[in-house]
């Protein structure tokens, strides 16, 4: 290869011979290609394919970055929604606690009224006994 720029489309004019004195291949017009030339052509083909693969990898990396960005945005929205749900749950819990306290206070008042009614009933019974005893 020594100092000559090679492209996969370069053709060799001379061509070398292998150990049996035969050429290793022929290009258009009957020009023989050496084993080195054929190897260079294969390498050129491989380099071209690698370039295509690298391009595809770059496109896939861009798509992955976009997907990761979208996943991050979705996670941020989920986190914000979870925070709103937590705030709402805390608010509802406080309201339930306040309602339970009011229910407990009402139950205590009902118990007091019931005790008062029982006391009134007891007094009325005593009053009736004393009234019936006088008659």
XYZ file of C-alpha atoms in Angstrom:
135
model
C 0.000 0.000 0.000
C 3.034 2.199 0.688
C 2.010 5.858 0.503
C -0.648 5.530 -2.187
C -4.160 6.593 -1.218
C -6.489 3.735 -1.830
C -10.172 3.832 -2.645
C -12.342 0.784 -3.150
C -12.721 1.730 -6.819
C -8.971 1.872 -7.620
C -7.857 -0.580 -10.259
C -4.395 -1.943 -10.629
C -2.847 -2.040 -14.048
C -0.275 -4.705 -13.544
C -1.401 -7.268 -11.104
C 0.908 -9.671 -9.350
C 1.194 -13.380 -9.669
C 0.901 -15.976 -6.981
C 3.497 -18.668 -6.262
C 2.273 -20.789 -9.206
C 2.745 -17.953 -11.657
C -0.985 -17.326 -12.053
C -2.731 -14.008 -11.587
C -5.001 -13.717 -8.561
C -7.898 -12.109 -10.396
C -8.926 -9.962 -13.322
C -10.741 -6.633 -13.540
C -12.613 -5.232 -16.534
C -10.714 -5.340 -19.754
C -8.584 -8.275 -18.676
C -6.436 -6.387 -16.139
C -5.158 -8.687 -13.428
C -5.637 -7.809 -9.736
C -3.180 -8.873 -7.112
C -4.181 -10.550 -3.865
C -3.329 -7.283 -2.128
C -5.637 -5.380 -4.486
C -8.497 -7.802 -3.842
C -7.883 -7.533 -0.091
C -7.990 -3.758 -0.396
C -11.264 -3.971 -2.295
C -12.730 -6.160 0.446
C -11.429 -3.765 3.089
C -12.986 -0.868 1.193
C -16.322 -2.661 1.107
C -16.075 -3.387 4.819
C -15.157 0.245 5.561
C -18.170 1.442 3.564
C -20.455 -0.948 5.423
C -18.952 0.132 8.744
C -19.655 3.729 7.799
C -23.295 2.821 7.179
C -23.442 0.934 10.466
C -21.917 3.890 12.310
C -24.493 6.176 10.739
C -27.279 3.853 11.829
C -25.806 3.705 15.338
C -25.734 7.517 15.443
C -29.401 7.660 14.367
C -30.346 5.059 16.968
C -28.440 6.966 19.663
C -30.383 10.112 18.744
C -33.644 8.196 18.959
C -32.596 6.730 22.327
C -31.739 10.217 23.623
C -35.149 11.473 22.475
C -36.864 8.507 24.126
C -34.896 9.083 27.345
C -35.897 12.769 27.269
C -39.547 11.793 26.811
C -39.265 9.233 29.623
C -37.774 11.929 31.889
C -40.624 14.315 31.002
C -43.170 11.579 31.713
C -41.482 10.778 35.042
C -41.572 14.480 35.963
C -45.288 14.648 35.157
C -45.890 11.484 37.207
C -43.941 12.990 40.124
C -45.985 16.214 39.924
C -49.210 14.195 39.804
C -48.094 12.126 42.803
C -47.357 15.322 44.745
C -50.848 16.658 43.950
C -52.386 13.317 44.984
C -50.395 13.350 48.250
C -51.512 16.930 48.976
C -55.124 15.996 48.257
C -54.874 12.886 50.455
C -53.442 14.985 53.301
C -56.231 17.543 52.904
C -58.905 14.831 52.886
C -57.327 13.158 55.907
C -57.413 16.454 57.844
C -61.043 17.026 56.876
C -61.961 13.485 57.937
C -60.192 14.040 61.280
C -62.094 17.309 61.792
C -65.384 15.607 60.903
C -64.629 12.764 63.326
C -63.930 15.305 66.094
C -67.263 17.009 65.407
C -69.020 13.627 65.426
C -67.359 12.806 68.778
C -68.481 16.182 70.177
C -72.044 15.584 68.942
C -72.037 12.084 70.426
C -70.944 13.533 73.769
C -73.765 16.109 73.605
C -76.288 13.389 72.725
C -75.048 11.347 75.694
C -75.515 14.402 77.929
C -79.052 14.982 76.589
C -79.850 11.303 77.101
C -78.620 11.504 80.715
C -80.722 14.600 81.216
C -83.798 12.855 79.769
C -83.208 9.850 82.026
C -82.921 12.160 85.015
C -86.169 13.906 83.987
C -87.849 10.519 83.592
C -86.628 9.452 87.043
C -87.900 12.675 88.578
C -91.278 12.299 86.845
C -91.573 8.750 88.171
C -90.843 9.955 91.667
C -93.354 12.764 91.242
C -95.996 10.295 90.105
C -95.271 8.027 93.092
C -95.625 10.886 95.514
C -98.804 12.110 93.777
C -100.381 8.657 93.827
C -99.391 8.265 97.439
C -101.250 11.418 98.392
C -104.462 10.482 96.776
